[in-house]
Tab-separated table of C-alpha atoms and ligand atoms in Angstrom:
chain	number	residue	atom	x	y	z
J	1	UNK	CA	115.328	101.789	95.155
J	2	UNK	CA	117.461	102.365	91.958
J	3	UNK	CA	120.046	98.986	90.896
J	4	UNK	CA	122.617	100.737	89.064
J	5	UNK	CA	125.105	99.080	86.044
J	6	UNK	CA	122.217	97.357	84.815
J	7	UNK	CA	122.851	97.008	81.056
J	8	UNK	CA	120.471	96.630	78.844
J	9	UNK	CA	117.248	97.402	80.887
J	10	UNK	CA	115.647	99.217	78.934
J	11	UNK	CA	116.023	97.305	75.724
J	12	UNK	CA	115.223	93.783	77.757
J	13	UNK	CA	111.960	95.876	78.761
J	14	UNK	CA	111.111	96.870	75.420
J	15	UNK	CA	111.084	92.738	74.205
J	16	UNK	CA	109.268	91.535	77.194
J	17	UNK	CA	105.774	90.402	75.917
J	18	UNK	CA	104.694	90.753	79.561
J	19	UNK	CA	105.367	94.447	79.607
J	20	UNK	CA	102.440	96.606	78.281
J	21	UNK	CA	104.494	99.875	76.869
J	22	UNK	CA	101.281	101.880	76.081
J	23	UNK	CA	99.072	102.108	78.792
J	24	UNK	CA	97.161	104.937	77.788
J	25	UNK	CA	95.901	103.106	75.102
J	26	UNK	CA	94.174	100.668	77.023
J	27	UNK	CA	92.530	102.925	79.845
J	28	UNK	CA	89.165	101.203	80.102
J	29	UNK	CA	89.832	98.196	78.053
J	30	UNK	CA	92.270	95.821	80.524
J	31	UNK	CA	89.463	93.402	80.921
J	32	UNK	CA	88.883	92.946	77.005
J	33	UNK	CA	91.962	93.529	75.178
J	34	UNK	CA	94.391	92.376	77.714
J	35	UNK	CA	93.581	89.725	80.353
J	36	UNK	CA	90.718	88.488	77.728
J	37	UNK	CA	88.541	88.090	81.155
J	38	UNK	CA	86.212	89.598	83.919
J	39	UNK	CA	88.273	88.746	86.671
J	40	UNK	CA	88.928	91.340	88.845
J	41	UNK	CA	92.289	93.251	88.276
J	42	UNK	CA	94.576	93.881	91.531
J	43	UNK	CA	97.030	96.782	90.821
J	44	UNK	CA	100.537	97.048	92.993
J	45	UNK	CA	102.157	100.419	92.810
J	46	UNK	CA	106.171	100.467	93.440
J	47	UNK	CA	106.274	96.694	93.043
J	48	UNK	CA	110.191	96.513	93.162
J	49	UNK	CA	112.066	93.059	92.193
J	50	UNK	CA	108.590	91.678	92.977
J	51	UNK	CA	108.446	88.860	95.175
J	52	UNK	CA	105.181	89.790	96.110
J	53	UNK	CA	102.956	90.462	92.967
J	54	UNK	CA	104.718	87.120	91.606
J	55	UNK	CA	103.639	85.205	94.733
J	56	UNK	CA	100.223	86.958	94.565
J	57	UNK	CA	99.798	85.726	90.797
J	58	UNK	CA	100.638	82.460	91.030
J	59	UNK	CA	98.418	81.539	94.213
J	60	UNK	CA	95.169	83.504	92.692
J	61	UNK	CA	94.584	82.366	89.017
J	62	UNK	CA	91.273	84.068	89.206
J	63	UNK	CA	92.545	87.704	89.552
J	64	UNK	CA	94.490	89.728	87.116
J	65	UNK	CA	97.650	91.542	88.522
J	66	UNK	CA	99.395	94.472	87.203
J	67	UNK	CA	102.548	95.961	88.962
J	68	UNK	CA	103.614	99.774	87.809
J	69	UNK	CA	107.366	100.173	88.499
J	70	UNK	CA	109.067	103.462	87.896
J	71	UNK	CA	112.677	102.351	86.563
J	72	UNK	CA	113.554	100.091	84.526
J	73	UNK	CA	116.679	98.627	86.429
J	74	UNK	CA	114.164	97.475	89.200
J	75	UNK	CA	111.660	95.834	86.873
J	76	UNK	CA	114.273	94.076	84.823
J	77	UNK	CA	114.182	91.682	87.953
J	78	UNK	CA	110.793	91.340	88.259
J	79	UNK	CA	110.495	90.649	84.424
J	80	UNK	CA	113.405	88.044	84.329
J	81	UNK	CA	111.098	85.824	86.793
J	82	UNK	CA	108.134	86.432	85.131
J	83	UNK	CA	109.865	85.021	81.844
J	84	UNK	CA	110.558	81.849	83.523
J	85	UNK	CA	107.085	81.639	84.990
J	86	UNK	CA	104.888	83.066	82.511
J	87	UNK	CA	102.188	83.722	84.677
J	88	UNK	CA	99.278	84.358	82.387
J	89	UNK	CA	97.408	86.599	85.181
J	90	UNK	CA	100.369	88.862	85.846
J	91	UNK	CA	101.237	92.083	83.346
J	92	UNK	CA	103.746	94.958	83.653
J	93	UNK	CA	103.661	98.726	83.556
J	94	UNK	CA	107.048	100.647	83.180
J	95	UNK	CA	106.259	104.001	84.511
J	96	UNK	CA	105.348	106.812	87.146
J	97	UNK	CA	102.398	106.222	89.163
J	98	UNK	CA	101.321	109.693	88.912
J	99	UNK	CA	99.806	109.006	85.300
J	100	UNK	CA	97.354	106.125	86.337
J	101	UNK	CA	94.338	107.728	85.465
J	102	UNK	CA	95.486	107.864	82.106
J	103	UNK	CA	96.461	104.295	82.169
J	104	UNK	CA	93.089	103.474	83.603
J	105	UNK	CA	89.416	104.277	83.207
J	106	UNK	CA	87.351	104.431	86.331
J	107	UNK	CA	86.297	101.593	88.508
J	108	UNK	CA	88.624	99.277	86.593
J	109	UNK	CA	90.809	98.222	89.616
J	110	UNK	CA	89.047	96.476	92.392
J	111	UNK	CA	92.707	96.534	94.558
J	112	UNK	CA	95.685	98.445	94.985
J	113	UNK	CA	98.590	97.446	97.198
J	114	UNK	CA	101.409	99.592	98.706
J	115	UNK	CA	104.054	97.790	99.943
J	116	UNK	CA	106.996	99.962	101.700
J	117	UNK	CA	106.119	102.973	99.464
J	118	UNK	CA	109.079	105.667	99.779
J	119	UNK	CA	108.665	107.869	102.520
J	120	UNK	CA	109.694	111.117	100.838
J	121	UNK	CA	111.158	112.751	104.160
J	122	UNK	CA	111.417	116.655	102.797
J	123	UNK	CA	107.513	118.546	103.333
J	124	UNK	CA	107.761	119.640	100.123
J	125	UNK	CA	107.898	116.216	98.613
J	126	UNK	CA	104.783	114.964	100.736
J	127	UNK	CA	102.747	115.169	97.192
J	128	UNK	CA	104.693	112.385	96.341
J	129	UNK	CA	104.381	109.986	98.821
J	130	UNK	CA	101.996	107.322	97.180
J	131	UNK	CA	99.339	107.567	100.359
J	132	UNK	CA	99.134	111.118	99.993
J	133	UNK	CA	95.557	112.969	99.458
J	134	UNK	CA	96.657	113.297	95.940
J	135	UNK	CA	97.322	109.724	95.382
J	136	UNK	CA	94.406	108.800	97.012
J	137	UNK	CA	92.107	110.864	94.785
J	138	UNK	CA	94.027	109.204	91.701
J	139	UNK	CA	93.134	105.814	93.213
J	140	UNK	CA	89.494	106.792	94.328
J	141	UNK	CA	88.952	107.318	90.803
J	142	UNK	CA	90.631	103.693	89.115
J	143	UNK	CA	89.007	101.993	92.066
J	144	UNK	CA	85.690	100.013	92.245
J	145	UNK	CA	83.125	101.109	94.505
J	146	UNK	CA	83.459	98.701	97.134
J	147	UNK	CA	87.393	98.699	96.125
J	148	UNK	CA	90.332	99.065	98.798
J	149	UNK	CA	93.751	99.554	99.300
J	150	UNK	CA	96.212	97.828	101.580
J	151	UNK	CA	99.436	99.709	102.604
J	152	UNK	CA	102.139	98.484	104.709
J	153	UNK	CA	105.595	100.108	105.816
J	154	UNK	CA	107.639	99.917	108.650
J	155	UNK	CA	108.244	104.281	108.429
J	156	UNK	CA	106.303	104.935	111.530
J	157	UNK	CA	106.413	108.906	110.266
J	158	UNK	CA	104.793	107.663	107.034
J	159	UNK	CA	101.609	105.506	108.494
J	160	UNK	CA	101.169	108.476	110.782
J	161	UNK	CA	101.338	110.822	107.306
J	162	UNK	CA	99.272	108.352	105.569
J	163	UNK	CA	96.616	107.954	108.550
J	164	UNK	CA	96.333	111.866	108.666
J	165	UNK	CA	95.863	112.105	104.406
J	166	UNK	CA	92.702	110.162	105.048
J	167	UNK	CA	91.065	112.909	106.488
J	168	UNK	CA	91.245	114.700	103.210
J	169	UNK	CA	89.941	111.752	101.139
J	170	UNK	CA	86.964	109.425	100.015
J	171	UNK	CA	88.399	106.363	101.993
J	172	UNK	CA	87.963	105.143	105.607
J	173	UNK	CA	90.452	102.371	107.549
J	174	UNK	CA	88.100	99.268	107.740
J	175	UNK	CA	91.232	97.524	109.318
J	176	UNK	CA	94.510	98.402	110.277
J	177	UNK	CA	98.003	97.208	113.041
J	178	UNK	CA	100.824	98.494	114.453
J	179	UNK	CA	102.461	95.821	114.190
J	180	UNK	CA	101.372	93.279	111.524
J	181	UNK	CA	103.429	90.251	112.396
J	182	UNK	CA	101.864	89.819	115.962
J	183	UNK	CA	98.284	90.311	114.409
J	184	UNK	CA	96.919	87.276	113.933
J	185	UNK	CA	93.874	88.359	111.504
J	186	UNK	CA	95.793	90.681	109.570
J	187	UNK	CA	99.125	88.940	109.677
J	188	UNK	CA	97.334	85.298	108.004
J	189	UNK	CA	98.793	84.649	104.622
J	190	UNK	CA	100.993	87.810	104.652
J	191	UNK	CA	103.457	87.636	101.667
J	192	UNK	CA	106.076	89.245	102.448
J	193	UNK	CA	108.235	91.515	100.403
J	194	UNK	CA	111.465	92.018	100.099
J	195	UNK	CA	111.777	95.095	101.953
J	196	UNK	CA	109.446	93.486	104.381
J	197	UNK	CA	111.605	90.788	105.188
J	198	UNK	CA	115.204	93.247	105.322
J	199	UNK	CA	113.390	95.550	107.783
J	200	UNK	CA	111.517	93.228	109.891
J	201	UNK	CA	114.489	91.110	110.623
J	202	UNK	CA	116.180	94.584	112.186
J	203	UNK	CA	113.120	94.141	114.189
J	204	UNK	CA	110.851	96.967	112.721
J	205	UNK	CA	106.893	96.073	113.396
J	206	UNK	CA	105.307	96.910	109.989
J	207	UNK	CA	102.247	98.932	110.086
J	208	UNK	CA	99.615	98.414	108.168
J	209	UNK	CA	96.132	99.533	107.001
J	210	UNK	CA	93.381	98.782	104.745
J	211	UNK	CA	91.097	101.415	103.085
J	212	UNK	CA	87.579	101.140	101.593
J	213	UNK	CA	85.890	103.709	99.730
J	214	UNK	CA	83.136	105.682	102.414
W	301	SAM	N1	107.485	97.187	97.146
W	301	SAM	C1	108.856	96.706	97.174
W	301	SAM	C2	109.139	96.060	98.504
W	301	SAM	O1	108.344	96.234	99.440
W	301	SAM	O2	110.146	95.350	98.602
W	301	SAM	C3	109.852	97.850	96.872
W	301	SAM	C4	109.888	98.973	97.871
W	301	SAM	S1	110.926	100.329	97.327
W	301	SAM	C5	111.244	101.223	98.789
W	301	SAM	C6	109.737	101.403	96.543
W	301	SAM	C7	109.585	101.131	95.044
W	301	SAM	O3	108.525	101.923	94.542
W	301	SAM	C8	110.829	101.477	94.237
W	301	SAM	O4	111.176	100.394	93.404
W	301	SAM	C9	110.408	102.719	93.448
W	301	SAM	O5	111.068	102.811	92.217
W	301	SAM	C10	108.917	102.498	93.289
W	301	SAM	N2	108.140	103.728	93.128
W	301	SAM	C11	108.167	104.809	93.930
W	301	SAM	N3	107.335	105.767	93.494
W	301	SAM	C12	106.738	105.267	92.381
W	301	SAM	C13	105.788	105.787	91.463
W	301	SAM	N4	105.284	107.034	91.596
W	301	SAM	N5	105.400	105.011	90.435
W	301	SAM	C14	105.913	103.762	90.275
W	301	SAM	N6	106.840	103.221	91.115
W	301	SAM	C15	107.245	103.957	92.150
């Protein structure tokens, strides 16, 4: 998802005090020199305009929350309503999820969400589909021990991808649904996102798993 004729992003970005524009520098150190606590730090990957990181945040005081968004047109939205709230809990990574081991140190993250990752159709792009084998080594090492990862989507081709990457991995499903909205255990308190609620009003289930480490 790319907004286009979005003046300005980058500069708007570059002011936000909610944005953290080195991240390498703090690879290890989130807990200390950031959040300035030992809650545990939930990490979304692709978070979009953000409806659901923001929701997240504001109903869970006692977890830190970081979103990583790759362009800058896309997280101007998600910073514009973090302005207004100023959710102390809730900071900002502009940039490519393929360099979060450099923008964390191990075991730092005790969750990582997924939420209607792009599906990357073409084979040769499968490396970067964000539940790919390589992903998932990336995130076995940020990850806690007894850390997991929740993924939904409503690309049937993808789950089935993502189910089959696990194979080559250190995780194991410790819950997962075909169809999330008619599961009552998985579907309480689902926050939905804004892809989530475009696609499942065409009447797409959404699948959805969650990973621990094995
Ligand atoms: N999660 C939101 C939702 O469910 O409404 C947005 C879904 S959108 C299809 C996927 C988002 O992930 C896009 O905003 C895209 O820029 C971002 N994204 C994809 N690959 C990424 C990566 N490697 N690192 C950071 N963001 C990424």
């Amino acid at each position: 998802m790319r907004l286009r004729n979005v003046p300005h992003a980058r500069e708007f970005i570059a002011e936000s005090p909610f944005v953290v524009h080195e991240p390498e520098t703090l690879a290890g150190k989130w807990a200390s020199d950031v959040f300035q606590n030992d809650h545990p730090i939930h990490l979304e990957i692709g978070t979009g305009k953000g409806r659901f990181i923001m929701a997240l945040a504001a109903q869970n005081p006692d977890i830190n929350y970081i979103g990583i968004e790759k362009y800058s047109s896309v997280l101007l939205r998600l910073i514009q309503k973090q302005e207004e709230q100023q959710l102390e809990n809730l900071r900002l990574i502009r940039g490519d999820a393929q360099m979060l081991k450099s923008f964390f140190g191990p075991a730092e993250i005790a969750r990582i969400y997924l939420n209607f990752s792009d599906p990357w159709p073409k084979d040769r792009h499968a490396m970067r589909r964000l539940p790919s084998r390589e992903f998932l080594s990336r995130y076995d090492y940020v990850l806690t021990k007894d850390g997991t990862i929740e993924f939904k989507t409503d690309q049937q081709p993808l789950f089935d991808f993502a189910l089959e990457e696990l194979k080559e991995s250190a995780f194991q499903i410790r819950a997962m649904t075909r169809d999330l909205h008619a599961d009552e255990v998985l579907g309480e308190g689902n926050i939905m996102t804004e892809y989530e609620e475009r696609f499942s009003a065409l009447g797409n289930p959404i699948y959805k798993y969650i990973l621990e480490k094995r």
